[in-house]
Coordinates of C-alpha atoms (C1' of nucleotides) in Angstrom, one line a residue:
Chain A
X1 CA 28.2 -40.1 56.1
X2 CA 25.3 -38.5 57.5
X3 CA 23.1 -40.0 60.6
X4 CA 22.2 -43.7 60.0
X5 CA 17.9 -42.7 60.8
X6 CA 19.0 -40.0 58.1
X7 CA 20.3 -42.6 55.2
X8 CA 17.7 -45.2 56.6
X9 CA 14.8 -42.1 55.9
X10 CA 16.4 -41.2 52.4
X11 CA 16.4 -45.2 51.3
X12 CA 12.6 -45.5 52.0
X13 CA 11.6 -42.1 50.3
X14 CA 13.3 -43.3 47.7
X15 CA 12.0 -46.7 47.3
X16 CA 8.2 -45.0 48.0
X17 CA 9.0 -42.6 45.2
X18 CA 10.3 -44.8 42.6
X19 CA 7.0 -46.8 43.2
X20 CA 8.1 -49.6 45.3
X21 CA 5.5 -49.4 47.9
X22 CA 1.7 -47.9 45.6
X23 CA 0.2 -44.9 47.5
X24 CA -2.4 -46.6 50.4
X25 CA 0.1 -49.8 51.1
X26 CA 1.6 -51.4 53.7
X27 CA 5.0 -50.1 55.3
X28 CA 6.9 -52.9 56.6
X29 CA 7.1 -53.2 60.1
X30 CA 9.4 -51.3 62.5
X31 CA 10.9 -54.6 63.2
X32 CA 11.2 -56.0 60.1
X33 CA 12.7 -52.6 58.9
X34 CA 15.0 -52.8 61.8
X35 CA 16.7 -56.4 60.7
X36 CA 16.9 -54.9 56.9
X37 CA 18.5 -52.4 57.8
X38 CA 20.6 -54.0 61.0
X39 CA 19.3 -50.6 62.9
X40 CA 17.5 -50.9 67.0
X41 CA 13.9 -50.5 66.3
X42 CA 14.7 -46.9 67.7
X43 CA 16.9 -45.4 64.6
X44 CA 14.3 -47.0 62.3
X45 CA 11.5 -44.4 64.3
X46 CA 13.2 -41.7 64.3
X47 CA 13.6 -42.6 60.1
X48 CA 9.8 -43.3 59.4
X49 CA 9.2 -40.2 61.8
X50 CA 11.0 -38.0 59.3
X51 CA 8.5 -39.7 55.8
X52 CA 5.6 -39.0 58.6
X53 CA 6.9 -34.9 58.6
X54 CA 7.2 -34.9 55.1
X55 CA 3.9 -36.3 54.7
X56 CA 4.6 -39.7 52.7
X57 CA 3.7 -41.9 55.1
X58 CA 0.7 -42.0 57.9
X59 CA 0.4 -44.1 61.1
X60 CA -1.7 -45.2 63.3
X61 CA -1.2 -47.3 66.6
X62 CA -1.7 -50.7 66.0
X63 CA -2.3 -50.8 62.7
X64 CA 0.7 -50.9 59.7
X65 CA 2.5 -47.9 58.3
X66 CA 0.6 -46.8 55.5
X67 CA 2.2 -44.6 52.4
X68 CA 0.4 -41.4 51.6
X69 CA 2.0 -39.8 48.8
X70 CA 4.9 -39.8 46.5
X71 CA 5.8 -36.2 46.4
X72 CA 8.4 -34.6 49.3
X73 CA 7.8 -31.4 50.6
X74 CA 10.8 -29.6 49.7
X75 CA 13.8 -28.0 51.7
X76 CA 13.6 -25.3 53.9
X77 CA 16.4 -24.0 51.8
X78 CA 14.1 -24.3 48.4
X79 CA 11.3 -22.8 50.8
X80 CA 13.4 -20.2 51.5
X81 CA 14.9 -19.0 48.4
X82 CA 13.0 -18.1 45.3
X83 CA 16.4 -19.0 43.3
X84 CA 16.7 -22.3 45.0
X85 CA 13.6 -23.7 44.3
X86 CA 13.4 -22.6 40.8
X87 CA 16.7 -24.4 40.1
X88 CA 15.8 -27.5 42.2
X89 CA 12.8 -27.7 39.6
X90 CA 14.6 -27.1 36.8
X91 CA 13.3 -23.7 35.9
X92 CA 15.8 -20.8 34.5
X93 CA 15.1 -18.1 36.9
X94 CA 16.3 -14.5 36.5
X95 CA 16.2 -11.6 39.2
X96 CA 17.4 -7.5 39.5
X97 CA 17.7 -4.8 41.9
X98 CA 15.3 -2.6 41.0
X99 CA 15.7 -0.1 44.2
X100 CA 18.4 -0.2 46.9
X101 CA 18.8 2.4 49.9
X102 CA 19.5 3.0 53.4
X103 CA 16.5 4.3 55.4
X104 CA 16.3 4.6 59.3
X105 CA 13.7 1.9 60.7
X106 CA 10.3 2.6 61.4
X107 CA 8.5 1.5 64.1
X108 CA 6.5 -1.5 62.2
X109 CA 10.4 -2.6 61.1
X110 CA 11.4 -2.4 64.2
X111 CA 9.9 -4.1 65.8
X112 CA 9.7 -7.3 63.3
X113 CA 13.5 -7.2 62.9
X114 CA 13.9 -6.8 66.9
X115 CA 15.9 -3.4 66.3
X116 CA 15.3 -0.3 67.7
X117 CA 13.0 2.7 65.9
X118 CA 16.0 4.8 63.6
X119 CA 18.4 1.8 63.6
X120 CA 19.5 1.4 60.0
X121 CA 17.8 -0.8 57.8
X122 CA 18.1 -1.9 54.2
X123 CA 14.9 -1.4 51.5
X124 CA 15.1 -3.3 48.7
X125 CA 13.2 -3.8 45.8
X126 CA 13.6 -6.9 43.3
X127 CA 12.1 -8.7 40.8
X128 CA 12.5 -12.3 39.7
X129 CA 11.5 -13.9 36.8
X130 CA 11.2 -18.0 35.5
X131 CA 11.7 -18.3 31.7
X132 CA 12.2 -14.7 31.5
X133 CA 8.6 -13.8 32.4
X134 CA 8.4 -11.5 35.7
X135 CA 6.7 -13.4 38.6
X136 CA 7.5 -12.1 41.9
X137 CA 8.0 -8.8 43.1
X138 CA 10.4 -9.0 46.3
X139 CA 10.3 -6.0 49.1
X140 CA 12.6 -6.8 51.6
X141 CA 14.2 -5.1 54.5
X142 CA 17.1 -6.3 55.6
X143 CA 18.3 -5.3 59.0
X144 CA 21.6 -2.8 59.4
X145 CA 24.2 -5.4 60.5
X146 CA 23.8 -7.3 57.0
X147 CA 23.5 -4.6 55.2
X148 CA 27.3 -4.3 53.9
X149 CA 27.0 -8.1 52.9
X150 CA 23.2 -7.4 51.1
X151 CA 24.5 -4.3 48.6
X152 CA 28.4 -5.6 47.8
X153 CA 25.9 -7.8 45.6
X154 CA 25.7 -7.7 42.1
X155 CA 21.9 -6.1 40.9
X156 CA 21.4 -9.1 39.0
X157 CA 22.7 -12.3 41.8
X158 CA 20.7 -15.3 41.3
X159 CA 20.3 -16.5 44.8
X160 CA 20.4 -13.8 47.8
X161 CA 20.3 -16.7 49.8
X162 CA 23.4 -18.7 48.6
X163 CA 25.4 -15.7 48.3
X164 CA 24.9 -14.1 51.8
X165 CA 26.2 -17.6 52.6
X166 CA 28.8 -17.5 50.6
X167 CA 30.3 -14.1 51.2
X168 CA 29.5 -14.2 55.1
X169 CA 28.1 -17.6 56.2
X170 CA 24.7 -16.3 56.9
X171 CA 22.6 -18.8 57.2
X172 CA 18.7 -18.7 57.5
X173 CA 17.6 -21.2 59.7
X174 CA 13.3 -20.2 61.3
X175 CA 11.0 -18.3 59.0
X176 CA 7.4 -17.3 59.7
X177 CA 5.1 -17.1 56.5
X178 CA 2.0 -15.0 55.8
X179 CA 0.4 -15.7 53.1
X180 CA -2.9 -13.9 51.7
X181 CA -4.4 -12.6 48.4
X182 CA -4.1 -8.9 47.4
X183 CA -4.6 -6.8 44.5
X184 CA -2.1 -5.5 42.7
X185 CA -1.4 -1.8 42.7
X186 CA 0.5 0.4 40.2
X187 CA 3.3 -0.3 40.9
X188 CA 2.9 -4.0 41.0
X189 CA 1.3 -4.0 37.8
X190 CA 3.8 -2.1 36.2
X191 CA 6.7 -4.4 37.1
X192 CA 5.2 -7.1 36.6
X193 CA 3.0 -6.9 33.5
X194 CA -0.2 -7.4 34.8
X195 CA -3.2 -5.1 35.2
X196 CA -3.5 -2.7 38.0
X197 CA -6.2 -5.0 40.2
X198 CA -5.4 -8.3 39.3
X199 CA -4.8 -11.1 41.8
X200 CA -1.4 -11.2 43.4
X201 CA -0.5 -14.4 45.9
X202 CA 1.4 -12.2 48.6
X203 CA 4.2 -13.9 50.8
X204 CA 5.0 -11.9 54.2
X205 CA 7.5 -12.9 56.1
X206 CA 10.3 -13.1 58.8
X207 CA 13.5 -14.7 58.4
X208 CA 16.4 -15.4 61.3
X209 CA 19.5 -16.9 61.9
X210 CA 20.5 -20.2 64.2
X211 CA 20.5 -18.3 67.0
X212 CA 17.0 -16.1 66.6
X213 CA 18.0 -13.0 65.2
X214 CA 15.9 -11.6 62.8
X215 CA 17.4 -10.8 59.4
X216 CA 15.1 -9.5 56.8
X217 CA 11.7 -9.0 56.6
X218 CA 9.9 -9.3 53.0
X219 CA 7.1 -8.7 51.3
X220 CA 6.7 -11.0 48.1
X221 CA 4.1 -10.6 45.5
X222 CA 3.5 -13.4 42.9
X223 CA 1.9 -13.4 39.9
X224 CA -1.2 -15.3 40.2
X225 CA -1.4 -18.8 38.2
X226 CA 2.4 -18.7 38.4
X227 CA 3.5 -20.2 41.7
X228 CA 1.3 -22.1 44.0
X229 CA 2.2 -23.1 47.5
X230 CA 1.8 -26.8 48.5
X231 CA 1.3 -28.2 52.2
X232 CA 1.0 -31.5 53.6
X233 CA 0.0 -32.1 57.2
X234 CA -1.8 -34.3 59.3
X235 CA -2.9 -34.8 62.9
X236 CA 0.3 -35.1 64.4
X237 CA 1.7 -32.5 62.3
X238 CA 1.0 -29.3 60.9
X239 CA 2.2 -25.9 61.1
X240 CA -0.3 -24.0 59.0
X241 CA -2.8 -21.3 60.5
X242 CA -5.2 -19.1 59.4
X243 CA -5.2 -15.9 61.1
X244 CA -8.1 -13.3 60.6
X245 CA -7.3 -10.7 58.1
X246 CA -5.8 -7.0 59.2
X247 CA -3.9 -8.0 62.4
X248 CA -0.9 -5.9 61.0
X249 CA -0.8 -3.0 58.1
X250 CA 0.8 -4.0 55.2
X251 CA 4.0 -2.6 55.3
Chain B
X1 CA -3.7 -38.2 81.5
X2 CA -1.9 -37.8 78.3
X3 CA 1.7 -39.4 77.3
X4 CA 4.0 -37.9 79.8
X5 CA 5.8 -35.6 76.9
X6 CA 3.0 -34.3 76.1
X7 CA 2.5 -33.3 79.3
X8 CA 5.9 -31.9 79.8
X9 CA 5.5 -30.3 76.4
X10 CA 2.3 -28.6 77.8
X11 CA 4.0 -27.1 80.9
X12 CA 6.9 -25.8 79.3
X13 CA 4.7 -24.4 76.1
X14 CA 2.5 -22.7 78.7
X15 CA 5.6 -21.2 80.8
X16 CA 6.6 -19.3 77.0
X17 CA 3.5 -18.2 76.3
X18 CA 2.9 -16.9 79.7
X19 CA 6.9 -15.3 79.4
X20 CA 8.2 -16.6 81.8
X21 CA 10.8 -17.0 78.9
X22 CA 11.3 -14.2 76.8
X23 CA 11.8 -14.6 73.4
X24 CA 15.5 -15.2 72.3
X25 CA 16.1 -16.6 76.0
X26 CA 17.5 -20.6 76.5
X27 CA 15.7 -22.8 77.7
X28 CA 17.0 -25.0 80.1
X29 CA 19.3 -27.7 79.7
X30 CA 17.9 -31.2 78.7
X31 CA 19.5 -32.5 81.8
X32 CA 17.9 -29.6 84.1
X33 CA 14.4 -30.6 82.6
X34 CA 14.9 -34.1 82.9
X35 CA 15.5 -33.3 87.0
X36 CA 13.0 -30.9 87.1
X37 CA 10.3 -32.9 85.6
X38 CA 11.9 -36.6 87.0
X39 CA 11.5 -38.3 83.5
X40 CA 14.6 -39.4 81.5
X41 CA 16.1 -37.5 78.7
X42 CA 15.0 -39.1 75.9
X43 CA 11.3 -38.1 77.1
X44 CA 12.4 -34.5 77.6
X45 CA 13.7 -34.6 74.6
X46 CA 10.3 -35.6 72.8
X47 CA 8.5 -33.3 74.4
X48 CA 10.9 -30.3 73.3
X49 CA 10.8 -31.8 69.5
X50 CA 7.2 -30.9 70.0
X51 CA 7.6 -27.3 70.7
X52 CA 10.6 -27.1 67.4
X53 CA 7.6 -28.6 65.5
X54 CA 5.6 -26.3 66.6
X55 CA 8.1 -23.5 65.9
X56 CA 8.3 -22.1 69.7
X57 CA 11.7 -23.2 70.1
X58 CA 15.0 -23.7 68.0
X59 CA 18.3 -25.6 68.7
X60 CA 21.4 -26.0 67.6
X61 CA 23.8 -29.1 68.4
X62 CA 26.1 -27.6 71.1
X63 CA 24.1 -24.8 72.4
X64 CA 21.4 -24.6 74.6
X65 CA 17.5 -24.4 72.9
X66 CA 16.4 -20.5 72.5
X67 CA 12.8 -19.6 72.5
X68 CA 11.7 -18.1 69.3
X69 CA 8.3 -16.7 69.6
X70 CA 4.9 -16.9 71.8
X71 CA 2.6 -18.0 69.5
X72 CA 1.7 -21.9 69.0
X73 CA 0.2 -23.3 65.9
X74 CA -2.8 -24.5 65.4
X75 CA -4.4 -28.3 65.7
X76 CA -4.5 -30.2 62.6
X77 CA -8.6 -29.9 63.6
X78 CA -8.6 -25.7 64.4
X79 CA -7.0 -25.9 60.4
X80 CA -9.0 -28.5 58.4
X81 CA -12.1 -27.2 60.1
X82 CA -13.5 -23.3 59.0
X83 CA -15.7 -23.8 62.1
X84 CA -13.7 -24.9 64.7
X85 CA -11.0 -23.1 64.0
X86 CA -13.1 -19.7 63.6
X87 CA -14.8 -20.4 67.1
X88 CA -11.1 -21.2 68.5
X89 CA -10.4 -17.8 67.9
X90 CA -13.6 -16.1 69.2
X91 CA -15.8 -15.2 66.1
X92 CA -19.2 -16.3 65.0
X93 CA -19.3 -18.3 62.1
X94 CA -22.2 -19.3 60.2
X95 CA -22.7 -22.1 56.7
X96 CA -25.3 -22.0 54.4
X97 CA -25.7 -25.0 51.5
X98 CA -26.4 -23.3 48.3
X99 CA -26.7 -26.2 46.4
X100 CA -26.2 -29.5 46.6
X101 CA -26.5 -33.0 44.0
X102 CA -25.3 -36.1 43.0
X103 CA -23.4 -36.5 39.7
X104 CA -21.1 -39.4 38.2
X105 CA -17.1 -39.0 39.1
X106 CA -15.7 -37.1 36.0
X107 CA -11.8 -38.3 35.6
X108 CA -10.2 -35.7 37.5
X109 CA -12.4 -36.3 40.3
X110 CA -11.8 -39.6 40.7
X111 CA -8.1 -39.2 40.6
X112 CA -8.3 -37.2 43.0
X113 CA -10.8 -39.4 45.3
X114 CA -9.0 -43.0 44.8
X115 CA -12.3 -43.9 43.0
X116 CA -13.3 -45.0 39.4
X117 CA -14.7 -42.5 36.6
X118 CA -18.1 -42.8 36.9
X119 CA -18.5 -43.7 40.5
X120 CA -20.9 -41.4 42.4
X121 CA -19.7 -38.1 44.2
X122 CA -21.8 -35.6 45.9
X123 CA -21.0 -31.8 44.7
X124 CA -21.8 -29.4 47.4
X125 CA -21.7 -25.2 47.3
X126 CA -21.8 -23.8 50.8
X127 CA -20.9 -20.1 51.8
X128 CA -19.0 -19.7 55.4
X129 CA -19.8 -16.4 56.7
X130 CA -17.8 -14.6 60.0
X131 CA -19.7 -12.1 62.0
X132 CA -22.2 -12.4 59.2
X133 CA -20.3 -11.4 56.4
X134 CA -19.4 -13.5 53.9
X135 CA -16.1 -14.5 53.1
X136 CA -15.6 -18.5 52.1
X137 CA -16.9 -20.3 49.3
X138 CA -16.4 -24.2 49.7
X139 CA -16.8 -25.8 46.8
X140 CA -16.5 -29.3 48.1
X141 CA -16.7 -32.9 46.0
X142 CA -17.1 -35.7 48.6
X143 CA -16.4 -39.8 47.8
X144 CA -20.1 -41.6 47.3
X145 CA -19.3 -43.6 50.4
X146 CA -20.0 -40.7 52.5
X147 CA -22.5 -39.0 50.5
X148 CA -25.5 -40.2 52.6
X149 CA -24.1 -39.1 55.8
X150 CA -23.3 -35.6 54.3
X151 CA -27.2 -35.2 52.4
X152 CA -28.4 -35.9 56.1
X153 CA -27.0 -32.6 57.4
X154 CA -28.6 -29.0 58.1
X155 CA -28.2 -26.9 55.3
X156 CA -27.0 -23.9 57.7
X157 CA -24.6 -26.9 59.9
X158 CA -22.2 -24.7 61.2
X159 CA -19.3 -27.5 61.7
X160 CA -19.5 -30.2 58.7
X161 CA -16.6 -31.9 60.2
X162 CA -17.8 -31.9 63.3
X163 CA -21.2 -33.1 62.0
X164 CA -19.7 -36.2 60.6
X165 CA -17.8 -37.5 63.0
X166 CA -21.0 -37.3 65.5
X167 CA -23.2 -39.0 63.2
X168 CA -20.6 -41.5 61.5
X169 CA -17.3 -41.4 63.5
X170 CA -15.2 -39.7 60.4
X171 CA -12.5 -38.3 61.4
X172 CA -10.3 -36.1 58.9
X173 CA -6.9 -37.4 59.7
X174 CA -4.4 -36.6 56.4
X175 CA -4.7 -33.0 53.6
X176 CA -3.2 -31.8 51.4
X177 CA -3.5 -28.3 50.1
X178 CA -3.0 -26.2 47.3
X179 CA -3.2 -22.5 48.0
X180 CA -2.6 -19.5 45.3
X181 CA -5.0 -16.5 44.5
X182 CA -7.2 -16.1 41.8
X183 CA -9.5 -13.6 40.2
X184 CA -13.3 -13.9 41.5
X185 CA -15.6 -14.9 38.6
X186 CA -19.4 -13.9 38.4
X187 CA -20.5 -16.6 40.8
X188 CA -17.7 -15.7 43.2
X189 CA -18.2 -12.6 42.9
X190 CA -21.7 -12.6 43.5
X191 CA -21.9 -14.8 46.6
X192 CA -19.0 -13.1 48.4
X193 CA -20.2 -9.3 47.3
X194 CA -17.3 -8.2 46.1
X195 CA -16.7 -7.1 42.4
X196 CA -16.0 -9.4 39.5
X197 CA -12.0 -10.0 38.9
X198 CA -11.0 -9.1 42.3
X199 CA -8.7 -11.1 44.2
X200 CA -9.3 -14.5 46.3
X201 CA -6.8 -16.2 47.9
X202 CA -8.1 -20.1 46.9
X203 CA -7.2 -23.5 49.1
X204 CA -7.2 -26.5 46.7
X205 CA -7.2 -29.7 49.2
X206 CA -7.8 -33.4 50.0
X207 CA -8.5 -35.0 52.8
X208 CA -7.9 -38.4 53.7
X209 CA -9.3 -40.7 56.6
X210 CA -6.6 -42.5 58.8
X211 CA -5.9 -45.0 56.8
X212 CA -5.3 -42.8 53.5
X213 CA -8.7 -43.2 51.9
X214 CA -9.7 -39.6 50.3
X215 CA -13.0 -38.3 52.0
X216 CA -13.3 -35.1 50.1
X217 CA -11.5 -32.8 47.5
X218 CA -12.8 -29.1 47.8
X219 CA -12.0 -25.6 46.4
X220 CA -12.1 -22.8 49.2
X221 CA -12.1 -18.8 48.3
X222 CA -11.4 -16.7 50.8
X223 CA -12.4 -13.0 50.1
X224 CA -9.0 -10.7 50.0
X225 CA -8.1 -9.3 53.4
X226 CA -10.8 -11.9 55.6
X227 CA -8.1 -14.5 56.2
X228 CA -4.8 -15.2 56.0
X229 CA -2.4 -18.8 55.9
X230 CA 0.3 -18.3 58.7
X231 CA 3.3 -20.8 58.3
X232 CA 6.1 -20.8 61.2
X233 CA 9.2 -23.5 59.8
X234 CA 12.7 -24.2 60.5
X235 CA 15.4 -26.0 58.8
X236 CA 14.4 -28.9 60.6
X237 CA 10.9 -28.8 60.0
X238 CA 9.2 -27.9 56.7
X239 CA 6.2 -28.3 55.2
X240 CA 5.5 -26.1 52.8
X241 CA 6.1 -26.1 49.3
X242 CA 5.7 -24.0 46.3
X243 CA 4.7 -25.1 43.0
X244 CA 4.5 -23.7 39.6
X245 CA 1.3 -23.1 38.7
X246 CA -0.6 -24.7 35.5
X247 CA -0.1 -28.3 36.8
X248 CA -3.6 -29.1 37.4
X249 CA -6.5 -27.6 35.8
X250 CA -8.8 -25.7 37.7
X251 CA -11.3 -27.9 38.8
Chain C
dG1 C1' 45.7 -6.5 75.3
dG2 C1' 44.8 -10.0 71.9
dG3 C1' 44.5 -14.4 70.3
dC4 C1' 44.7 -19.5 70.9
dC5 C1' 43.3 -23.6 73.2
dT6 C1' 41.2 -26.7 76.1
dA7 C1' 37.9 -28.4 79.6
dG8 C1' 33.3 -28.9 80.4
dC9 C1' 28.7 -28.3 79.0
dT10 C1' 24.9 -29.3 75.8
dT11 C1' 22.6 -31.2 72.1
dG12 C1' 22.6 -35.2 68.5
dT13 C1' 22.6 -40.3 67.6
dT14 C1' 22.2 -45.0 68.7
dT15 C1' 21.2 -49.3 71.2
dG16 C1' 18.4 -52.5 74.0
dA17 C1' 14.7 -53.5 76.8
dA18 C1' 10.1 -53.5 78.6
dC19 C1' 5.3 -52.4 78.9
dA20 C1' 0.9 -50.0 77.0
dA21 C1' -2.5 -49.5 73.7
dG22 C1' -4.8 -50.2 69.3
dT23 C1' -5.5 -53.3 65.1
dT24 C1' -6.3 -57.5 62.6
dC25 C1' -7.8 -61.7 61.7
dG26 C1' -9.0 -66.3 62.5
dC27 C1' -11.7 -69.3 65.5
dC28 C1' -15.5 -70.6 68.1
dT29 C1' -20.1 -70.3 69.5
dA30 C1' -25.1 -69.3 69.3
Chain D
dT1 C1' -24.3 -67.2 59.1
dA2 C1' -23.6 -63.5 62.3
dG3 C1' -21.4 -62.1 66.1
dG4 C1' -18.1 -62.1 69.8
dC5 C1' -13.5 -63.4 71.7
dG6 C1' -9.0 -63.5 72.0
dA7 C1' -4.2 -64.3 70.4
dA8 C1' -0.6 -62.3 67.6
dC9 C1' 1.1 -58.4 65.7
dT10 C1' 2.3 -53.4 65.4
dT11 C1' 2.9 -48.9 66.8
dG12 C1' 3.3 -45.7 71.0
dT13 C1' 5.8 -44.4 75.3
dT14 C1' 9.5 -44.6 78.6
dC15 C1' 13.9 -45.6 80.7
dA16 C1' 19.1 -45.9 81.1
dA17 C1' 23.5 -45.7 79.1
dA18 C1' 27.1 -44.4 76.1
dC19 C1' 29.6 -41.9 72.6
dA20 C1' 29.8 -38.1 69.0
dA21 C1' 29.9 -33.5 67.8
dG22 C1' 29.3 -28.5 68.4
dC23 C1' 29.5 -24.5 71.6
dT24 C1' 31.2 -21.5 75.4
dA25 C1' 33.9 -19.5 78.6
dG26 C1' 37.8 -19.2 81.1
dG27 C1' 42.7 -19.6 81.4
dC28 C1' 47.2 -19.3 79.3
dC29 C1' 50.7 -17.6 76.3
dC30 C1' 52.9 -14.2 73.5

DNA sequence: GGGCCTAGCTTGTTTGAACAAGTTCGCCTA
DNA sequence: TAGGCGAACTTGTTCAAACAAGCTAGGCCC
């Protein structure tokens, strides 16, 4: 069994998303929660305080806990990996190695994967498609010490992410996101059937383990209309920013 | 004063971002803070779940918390708000109202909104400009309930949500957002001087009052390379999403 | 020297209790 | 009837204690 606040959250989310409670009600109490569930009014929190982070449910001193939504935000693990999303959704999702090569880092690499300029890193260059239509163009660097791991990979593995697992028990565990709107260049275009100037929803970011060491860092391009990223927040919450444009070259 | 973890949370914040804790260091032990700080664990420990949320430090059962980066997010206020969060960071902003009327609530509106088909809404076209360029186009539907208080404002008010919570004590407390990129159409294009078809990055959202009643639903473009969405997120934490496109129409 | 194992440290989970602060709603008064 | 007041309810904050579970480092054995 997992933590009782953890089965406590996942019986609520579930009751909110089959309908039980209509977007705008009434929570039940903490208390009244806490004798359902036999639970101190503590474990019931920490339960609610986990619907609050996913954005189903708002609160306000005093007043009752009120349900905002019926969709949950996602996994990191389906934030994370392309593959894992797709399949969480249902979708058929496709990817290949396109490119694959050992460089030494520069300094921009560097100093985002906390290595030293000329330490070995890993360029790749992927795309990934859902139904068989291309939608995201992948550049990652992965940093030397996973190297090995990245290229004993098969050109065509579905999920990066589960396998790097798999093979070594890598495990991602902070990320940072940047996300902005480019256009595409020839390249782009080219691999991913669009017109040299079209709108691309680009994804930069910074991926580390448990214990803060960075892993990769990726540049993701995605077809625009295909994918569209969703965020919830609220006062207490929220870990979006906007940053003003050309702080860092692009790659 | 504040709650006393938010205090705590404030000192220890500061000490990262000043260095006194390099990134990748540990913090020190929940027992140590607890000492340090005379409060009791439990309220250490709050006060450090606000820095994980915040994505300045990480933790692991077993080992002590490491220290993951120097930059904190945002408020929920510096995010929902252009203006505020644009003078957080230094820059000038201006607004101008291009247009501005009442019309009846088509359907998707009013889904959106919580309100009935038919039910007034107040359309409103501004431009945001930073350091006098122009690089936000807000198209913004609000709920007839606060119409009047919106009409009343300046057509060059540089903080709407600011405005309204002066005159009428709104306060934005819940969103939603939708972000992806699209290609600027003749309007766009015009207002934002930058050529027809080139790429925005758009923010779809809602925004909802305390107690889950939608205030407004608006669709933001951002000219390429003004601005761009940061996300920092952990296993833990997470509230981003992404979505395939094509669910909604476009407004 | 190399590998295993355990003792102690550190974070995670849970309970129970008490008070503070904000909300709601009915009642009472002018 | 309109407004104000207050009691009951509900969430927010804090404390103290105990056990579970994962991590680390040092010592021990081969």
């Amino acid at each position: 069994m997992t933590a009782r606040y953890a089965g406590i959250a996942g019986e609520l989310r579930e009751a909110i998303m089959r309908g039980d409670y209509d977007v705008g009600a009434q929570l039940p109490s903490e208390a009244e929660l806490a004798v359902r569930f036999a639970a101190s009014r503590g474990t019931v929190r920490q339960a609610v305080a986990v619907l609050a982070a996913e954005g189903l449910v708002g609160s306000r001193q005093g007043a009752r806990r009120i349900v905002l939504g019926r969709e949950r935000s996602q996994s990191f693990a389906e934030l994370h990996s392309f593959a894992q999303w797709a399949r969480s959704t249902g979708h058929r999702v496709t990817g290949l190695v396109l490119e694959q090569r050992r460089r030494a880092a520069d300094v921009t690499e560097a100093t985002r994967l906390a290595l030293q300029p000329g330490d070995a890193v890993l360029r790749v260059l992927r795309v990934r498609s859902l139904e068989g239509e291309p939608v995201l163009l992948e550049r990652t660097v992965y940093a030397g010490w996973i190297a090995p791991a990245v290229e004993s990979l098969p050109a065509d593995c579905e999920s990066v992410t589960q396998a790097l697992y798999e093979s070594v028990g890598l495990v991602f565990a902070y990320g940072e996101h940047l996300i902005d709107a480019v256009a595409a260049g020839t390249e782009d275009a080219r691999l991913l059937s669009v017109r040299r100037g079209s709108p691309l929803l680009r994804q930069r970011r910074v991926t580390t383990t448990p214990e803060g060491r960075p892993v990769e860092w990726s540049d993701d391009r995605y077809r625009a209309g295909s994918v569209t990223f969703s965020i919830r927040n609220s006062v207490d919450a929220n870990p979006l920013v906007r940053q003003v444009g050309d702080l860092r070259p692009s790659s």
